[in-house]
Short mmCIF file of C-alpha atoms and ligand atoms in Angstrom, two decimals:
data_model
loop_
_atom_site.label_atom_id
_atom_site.label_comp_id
_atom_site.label_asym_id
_atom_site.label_seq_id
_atom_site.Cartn_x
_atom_site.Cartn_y
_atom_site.Cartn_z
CA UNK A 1 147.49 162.42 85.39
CA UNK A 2 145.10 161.53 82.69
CA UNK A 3 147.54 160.28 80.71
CA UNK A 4 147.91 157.68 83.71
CA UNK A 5 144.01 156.78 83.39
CA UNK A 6 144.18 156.77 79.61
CA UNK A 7 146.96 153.81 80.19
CA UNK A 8 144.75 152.12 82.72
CA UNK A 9 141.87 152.12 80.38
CA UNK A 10 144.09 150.63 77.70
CA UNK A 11 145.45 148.01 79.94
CA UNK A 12 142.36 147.26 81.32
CA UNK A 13 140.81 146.88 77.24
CA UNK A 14 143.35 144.19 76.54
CA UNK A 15 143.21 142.16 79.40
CA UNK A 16 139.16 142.35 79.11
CA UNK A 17 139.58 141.03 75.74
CA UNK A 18 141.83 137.98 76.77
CA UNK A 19 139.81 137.04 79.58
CA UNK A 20 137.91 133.82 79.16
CA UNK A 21 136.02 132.86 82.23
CA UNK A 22 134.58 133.72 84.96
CA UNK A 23 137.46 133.36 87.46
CA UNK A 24 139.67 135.61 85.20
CA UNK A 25 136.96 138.17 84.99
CA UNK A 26 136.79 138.21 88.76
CA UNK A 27 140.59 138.21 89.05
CA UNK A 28 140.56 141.50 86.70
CA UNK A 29 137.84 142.97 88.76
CA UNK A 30 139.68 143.02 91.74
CA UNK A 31 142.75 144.04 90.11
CA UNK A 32 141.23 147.43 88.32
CA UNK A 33 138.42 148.20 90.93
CA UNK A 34 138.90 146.64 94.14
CA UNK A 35 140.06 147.87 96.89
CA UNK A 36 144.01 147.63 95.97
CA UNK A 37 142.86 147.73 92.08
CA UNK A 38 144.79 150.16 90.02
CA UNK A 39 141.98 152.85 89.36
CA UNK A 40 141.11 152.96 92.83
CA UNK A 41 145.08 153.53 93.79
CA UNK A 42 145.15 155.89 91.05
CA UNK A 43 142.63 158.25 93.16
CA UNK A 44 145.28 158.24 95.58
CA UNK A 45 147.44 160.48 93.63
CA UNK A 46 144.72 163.07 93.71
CA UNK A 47 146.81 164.84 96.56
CA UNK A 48 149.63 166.19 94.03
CA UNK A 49 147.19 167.61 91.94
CA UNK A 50 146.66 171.68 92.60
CA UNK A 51 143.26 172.44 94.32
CA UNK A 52 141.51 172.94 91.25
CA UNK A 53 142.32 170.34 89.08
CA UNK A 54 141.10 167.80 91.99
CA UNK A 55 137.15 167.71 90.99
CA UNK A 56 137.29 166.97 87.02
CA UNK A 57 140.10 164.74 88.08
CA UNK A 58 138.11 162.76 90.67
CA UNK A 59 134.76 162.88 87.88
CA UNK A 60 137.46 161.44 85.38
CA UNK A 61 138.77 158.71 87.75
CA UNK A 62 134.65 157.66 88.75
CA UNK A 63 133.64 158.07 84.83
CA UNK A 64 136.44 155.66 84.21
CA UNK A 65 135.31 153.29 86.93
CA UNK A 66 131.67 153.12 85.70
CA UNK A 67 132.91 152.31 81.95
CA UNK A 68 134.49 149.79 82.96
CA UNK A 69 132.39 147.65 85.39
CA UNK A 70 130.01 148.14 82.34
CA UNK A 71 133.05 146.33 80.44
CA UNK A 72 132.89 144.03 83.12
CA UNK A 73 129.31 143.27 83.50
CA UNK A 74 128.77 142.87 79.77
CA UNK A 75 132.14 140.66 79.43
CA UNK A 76 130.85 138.59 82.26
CA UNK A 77 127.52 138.08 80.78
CA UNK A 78 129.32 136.97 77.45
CA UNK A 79 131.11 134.61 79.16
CA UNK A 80 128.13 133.12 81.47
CA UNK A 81 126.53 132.02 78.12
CA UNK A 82 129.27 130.78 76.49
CA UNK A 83 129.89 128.56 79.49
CA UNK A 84 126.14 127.82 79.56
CA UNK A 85 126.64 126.66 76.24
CA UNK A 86 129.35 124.32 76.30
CA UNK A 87 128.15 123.15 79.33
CA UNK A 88 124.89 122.40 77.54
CA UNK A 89 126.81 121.26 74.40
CA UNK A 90 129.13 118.82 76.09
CA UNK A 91 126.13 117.37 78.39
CA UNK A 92 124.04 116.75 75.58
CA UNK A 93 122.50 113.09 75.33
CA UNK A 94 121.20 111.53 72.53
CA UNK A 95 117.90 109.65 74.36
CA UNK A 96 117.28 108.14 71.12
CA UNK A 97 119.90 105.81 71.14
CA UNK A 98 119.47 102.00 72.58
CA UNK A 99 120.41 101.23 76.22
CA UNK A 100 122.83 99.22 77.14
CA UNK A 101 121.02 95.97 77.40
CA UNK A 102 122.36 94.15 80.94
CA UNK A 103 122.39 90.22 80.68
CA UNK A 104 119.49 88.88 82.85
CA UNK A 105 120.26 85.69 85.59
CA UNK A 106 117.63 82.99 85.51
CA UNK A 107 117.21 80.43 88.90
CA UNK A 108 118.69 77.21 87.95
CA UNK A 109 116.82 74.46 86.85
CA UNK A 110 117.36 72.56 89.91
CA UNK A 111 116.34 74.79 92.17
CA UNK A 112 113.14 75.95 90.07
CA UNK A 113 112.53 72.28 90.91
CA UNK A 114 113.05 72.27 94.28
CA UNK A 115 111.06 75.57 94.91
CA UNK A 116 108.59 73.60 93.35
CA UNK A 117 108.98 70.54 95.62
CA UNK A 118 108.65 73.05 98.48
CA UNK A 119 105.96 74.61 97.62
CA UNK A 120 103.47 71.52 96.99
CA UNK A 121 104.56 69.38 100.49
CA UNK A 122 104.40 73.39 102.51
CA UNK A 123 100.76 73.45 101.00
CA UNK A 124 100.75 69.88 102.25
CA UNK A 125 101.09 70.96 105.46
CA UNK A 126 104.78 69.73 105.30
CA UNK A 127 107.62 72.02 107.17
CA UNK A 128 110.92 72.49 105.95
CA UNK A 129 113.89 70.48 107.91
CA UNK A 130 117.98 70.27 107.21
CA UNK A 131 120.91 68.29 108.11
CA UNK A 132 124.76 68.35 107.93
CA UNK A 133 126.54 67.10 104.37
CA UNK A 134 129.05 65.43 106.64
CA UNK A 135 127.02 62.53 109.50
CA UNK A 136 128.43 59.87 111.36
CA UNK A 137 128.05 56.26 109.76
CA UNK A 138 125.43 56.27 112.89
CA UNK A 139 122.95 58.80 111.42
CA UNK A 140 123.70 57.93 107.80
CA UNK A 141 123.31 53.81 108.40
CA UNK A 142 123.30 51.95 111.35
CA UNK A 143 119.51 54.40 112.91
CA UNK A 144 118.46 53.40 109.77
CA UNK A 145 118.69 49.82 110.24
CA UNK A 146 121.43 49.08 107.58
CA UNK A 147 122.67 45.92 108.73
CA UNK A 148 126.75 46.13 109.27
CA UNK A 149 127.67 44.69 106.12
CA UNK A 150 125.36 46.56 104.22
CA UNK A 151 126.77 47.00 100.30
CA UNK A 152 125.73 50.81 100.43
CA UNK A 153 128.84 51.28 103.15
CA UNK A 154 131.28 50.05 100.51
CA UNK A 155 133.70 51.98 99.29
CA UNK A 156 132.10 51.82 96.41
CA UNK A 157 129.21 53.23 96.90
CA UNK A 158 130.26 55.71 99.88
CA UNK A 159 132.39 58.72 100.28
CA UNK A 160 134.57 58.04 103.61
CA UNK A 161 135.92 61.42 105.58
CA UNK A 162 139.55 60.70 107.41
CA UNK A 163 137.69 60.41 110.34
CA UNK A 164 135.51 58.01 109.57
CA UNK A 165 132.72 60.36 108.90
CA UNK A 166 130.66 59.93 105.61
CA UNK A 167 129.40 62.41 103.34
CA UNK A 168 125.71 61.33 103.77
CA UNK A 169 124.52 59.32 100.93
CA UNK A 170 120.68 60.65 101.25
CA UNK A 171 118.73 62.60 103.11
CA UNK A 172 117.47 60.08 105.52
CA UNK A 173 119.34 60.63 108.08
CA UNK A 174 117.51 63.87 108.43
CA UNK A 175 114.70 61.40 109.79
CA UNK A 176 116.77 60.21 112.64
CA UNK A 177 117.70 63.99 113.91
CA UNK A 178 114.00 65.47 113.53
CA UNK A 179 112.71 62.40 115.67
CA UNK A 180 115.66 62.79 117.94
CA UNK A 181 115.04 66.05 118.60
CA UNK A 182 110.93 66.73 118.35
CA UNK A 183 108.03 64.39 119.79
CA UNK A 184 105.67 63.45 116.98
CA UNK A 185 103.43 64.47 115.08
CA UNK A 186 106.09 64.91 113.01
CA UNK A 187 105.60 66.05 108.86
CA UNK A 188 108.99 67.30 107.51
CA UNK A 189 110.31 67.61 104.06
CA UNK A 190 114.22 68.06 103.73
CA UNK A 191 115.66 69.49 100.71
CA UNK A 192 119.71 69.25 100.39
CA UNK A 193 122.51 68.17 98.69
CA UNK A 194 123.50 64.08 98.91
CA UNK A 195 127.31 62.10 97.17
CA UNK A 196 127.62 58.94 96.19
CA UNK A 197 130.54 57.61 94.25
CA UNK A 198 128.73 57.31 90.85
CA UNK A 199 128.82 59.19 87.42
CA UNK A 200 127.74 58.44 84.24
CA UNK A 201 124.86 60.60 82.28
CA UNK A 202 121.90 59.83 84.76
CA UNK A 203 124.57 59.64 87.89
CA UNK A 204 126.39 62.43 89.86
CA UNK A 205 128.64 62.29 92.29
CA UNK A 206 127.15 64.81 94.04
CA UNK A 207 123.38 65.29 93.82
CA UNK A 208 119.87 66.36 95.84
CA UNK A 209 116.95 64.74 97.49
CA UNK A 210 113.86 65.74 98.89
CA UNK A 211 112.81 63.60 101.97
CA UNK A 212 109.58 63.62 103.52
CA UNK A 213 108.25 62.02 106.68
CA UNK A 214 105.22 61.74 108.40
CA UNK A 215 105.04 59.77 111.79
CA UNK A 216 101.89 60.27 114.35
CA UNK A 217 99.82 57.01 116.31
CA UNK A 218 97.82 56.47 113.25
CA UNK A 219 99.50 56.61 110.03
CA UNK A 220 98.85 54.81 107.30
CA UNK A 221 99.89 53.13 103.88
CA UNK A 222 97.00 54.89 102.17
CA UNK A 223 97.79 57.58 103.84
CA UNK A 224 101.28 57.31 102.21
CA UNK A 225 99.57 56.52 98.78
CA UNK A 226 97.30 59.78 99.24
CA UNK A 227 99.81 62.21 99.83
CA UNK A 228 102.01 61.26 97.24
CA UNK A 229 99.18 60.78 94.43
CA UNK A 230 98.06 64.15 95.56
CA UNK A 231 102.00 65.35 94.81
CA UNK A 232 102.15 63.61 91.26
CA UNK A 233 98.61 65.89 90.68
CA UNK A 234 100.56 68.84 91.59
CA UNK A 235 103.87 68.77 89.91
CA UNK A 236 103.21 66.57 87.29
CA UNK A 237 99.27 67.17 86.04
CA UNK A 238 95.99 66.31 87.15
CA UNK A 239 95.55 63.11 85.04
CA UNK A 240 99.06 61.44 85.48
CA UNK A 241 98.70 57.95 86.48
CA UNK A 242 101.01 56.51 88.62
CA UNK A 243 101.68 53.21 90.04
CA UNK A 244 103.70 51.57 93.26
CA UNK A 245 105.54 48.73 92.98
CA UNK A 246 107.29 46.94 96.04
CA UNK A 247 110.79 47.59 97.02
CA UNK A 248 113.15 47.34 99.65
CA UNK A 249 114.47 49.81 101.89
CA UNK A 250 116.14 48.80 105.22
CA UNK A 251 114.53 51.62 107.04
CA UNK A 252 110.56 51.43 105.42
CA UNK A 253 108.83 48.05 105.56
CA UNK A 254 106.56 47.35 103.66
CA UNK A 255 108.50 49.97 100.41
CA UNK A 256 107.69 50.79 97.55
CA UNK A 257 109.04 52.61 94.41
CA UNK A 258 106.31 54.97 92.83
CA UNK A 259 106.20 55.11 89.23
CA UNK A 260 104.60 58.20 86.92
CA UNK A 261 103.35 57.74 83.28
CA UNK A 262 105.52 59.29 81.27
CA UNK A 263 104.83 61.35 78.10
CA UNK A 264 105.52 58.24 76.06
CA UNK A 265 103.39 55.94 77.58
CA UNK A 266 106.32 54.19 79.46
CA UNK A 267 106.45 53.86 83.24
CA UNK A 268 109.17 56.70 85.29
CA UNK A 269 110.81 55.65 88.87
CA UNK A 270 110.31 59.04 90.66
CA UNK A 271 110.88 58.04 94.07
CA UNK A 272 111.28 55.34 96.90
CA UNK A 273 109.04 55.34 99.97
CA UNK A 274 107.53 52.94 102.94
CA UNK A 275 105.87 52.79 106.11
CA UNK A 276 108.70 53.79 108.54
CA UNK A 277 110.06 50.50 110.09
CA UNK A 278 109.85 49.34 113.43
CA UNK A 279 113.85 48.89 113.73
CA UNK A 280 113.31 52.72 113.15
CA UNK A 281 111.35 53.59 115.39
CA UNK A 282 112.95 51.36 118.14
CA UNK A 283 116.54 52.65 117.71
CA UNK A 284 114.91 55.99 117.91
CA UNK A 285 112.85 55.12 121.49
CA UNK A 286 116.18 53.89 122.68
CA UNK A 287 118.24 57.51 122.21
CA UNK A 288 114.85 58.67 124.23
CA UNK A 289 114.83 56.90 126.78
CA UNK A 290 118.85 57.33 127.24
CA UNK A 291 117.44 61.01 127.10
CA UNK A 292 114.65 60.58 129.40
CA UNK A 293 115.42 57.94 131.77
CA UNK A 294 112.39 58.77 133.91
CA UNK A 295 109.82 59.33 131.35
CA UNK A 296 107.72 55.87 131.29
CA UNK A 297 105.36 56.94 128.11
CA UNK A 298 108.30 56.83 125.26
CA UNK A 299 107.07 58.70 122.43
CA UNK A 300 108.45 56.66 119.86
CA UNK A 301 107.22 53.38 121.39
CA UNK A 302 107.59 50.55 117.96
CA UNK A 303 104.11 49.48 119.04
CA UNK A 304 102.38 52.58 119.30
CA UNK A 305 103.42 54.59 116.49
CA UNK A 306 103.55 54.45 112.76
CA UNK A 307 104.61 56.51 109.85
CA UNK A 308 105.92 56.58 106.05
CA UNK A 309 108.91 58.08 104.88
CA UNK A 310 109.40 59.17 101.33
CA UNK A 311 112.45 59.95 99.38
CA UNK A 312 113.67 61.24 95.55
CA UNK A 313 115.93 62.44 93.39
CA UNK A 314 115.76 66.42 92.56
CA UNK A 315 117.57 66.09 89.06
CA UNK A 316 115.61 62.91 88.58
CA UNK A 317 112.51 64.91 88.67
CA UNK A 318 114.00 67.88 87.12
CA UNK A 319 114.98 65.38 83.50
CA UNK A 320 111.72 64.03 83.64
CA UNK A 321 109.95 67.44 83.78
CA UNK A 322 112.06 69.35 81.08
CA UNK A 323 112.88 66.56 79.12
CA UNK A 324 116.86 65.94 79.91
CA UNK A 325 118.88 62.98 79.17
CA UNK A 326 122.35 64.20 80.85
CA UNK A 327 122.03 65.18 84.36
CA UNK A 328 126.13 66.78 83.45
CA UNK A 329 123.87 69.66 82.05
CA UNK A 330 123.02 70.65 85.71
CA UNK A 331 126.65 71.15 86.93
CA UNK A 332 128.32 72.56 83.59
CA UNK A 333 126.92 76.12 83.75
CA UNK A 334 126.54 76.28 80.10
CA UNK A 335 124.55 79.58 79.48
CA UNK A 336 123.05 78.34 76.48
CA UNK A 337 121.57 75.81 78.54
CA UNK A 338 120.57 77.24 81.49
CA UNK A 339 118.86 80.76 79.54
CA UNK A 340 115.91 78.19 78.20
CA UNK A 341 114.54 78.38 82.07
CA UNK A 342 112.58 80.96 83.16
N1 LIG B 1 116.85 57.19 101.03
C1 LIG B 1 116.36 56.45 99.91
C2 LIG B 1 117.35 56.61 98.74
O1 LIG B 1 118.21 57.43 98.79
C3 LIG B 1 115.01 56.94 99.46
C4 LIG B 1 113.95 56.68 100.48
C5 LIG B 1 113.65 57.61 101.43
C6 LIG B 1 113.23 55.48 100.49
C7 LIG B 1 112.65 57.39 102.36
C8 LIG B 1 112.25 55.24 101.39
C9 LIG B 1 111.97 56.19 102.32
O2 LIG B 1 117.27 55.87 97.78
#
């Protein structure tokens, strides 16, 4: 009989020795001392023993069992650390070495630009309008007084959908909607994307303007001059001199091209502008009063209102402010190029 715990105990020695986690300690717990384990079975026996033999037998079998869960507890504590260890070990980082440095984006130049736009004609008291890429020649021309056989229709100059749609050419036709839709006073800006079939290092076929118009019963030219002077102040400096020189538009009369002074002492085209025209004004009283029919006061009345009407070039602006000759650089999304604007 103790020959049969001296076996266990050997058994028990060599599997304690093998065991190398946790799990397996467990496993060998259960094995030797739980409830099916081989020392507790062994107590089983205790019935063949004679009477007397039963007590030191029993002692042997519960000295036994408190070796080894000793075994145990010591093996298991063994094995906690060495776990702790290589869990520490294999965790380990070295916080002196350099992060991995993630590539910043930038806002492209254009739209640094237009931000800027935004931001002066908002603090002008201007609000923020937009149109569809694709307008009818109606919208894009004819509102806008361009006579029939205007050049600017050409195929040259115009990008023609199937169906006779055109991909606007400006933003002007933004004008025509806003006065369509709202009664004046009316002071808008509209930012967006404008094609025209042109390309050469200061042309893209596709491009953006910023509009602006202001229309109310008593607008002016100076008011026209005022507002844009106080823009050049803003985006370009407070001691840029500028200059207007007369133009044509067929939707401004009188226009006028405004010119800044440019770093080298020569004269810039920044934008086109005008006192909205009459022709304007009247095609727009006509879609009201198809609206209205009743309404006898018609808001946009030739005679009784007035306005100017600006427009420009976003890339224009953006080569005059940084300096570049080949508006290509916009659309190429060369990194080197666009990383120098932050
Ligand atoms: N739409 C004109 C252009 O594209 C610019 C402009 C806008 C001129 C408003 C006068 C008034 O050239």
């Amino acid at each position: 009989m103790s020959g049969n715990l001296e076996k266990i105990d050997k058994d028990f020695q060599k599997l304690l020795t093998q065991a190398k986690s946790s799990k397996e300690l467990q496993d060998l717990r259960v094995s030797f001392l739980g409830k099916k384990g081989r020392l507790t079975e062994s107590l089983k026996a205790i019935g063949q023993l004679p009477e007397s033999e039963r007590p030191s037998f029993g002692q042997k079998v519960n000295e036994l069992r408190v070796v080894l869960e000793g075994a145990l507890n010591k093996k298991d504590q063994e094995i906690r650390y060495q776990e702790v260890s290589a869990k520490i070990q294999n965790e380990k980082i070295d916080v002196t070495l350099p992060g991995y440095v993630q590539a910043k984006g930038s806002v492209h130049p254009l739209t640094l630009v237009q931000d800027k736009l935004v931001r002066i004609f908002s603090s002008l008291g201007f609000s923020i309008e937009e149109g569809p890429d694709i307008e009818s020649d109606y919208y894009n021309f004819g509102a806008l007084n361009f006579p029939d056989n205007h050049p600017a229709r050409d195929m040259q100059d115009t990008f023609f959908t199937k169906n006779k749609q055109v991909l606007r050419t400006h933003t002007s036709p933004v004008q025509v909607r806003v006065m369509e839709r709202d009664t004046p006073p009316i002071r808008m800006i509209v930012p967006g994307r404008v094609y025209r079939h042109d390309a050469d290092t200061t042309h893209s076929p596709v491009f953006h303007q910023i509009e602006g118009l202001c229309v109310g019963p008593n607008i002016t030219f100076a008011h026209l001059k005022g507002t844009l002077e106080a823009f050049v102040q803003m985006m370009f400096g407070q001691n840029v001199p500028v200059r207007f020189r007369p133009s044509f538009f067929p939707f401004t009369e009188p226009s006028a091209e405004m010119d800044v002074m440019g770093p080298h002492g020569t004269w810039m085209e920044i934008l086109g502008c005008g006192m909205v025209d009459p022709n304007v004004f009247e095609n727009i009283a006509q879609a009201w009063s198809k609206k209205y029919p009743d309404e006898k006061q018609n808001p946009y009345d030739p005679e009784k209102i007035s306005g100017f009407a600006f427009g420009m070039g976003i890339e224009r602006i953006a080569m005059i402010e940084y300096g570049i000759t080949d508006i290509r650089l916009f659309y190429e999304n060369d990194l080197r190029f666009l990383e120098q604007f932050v």
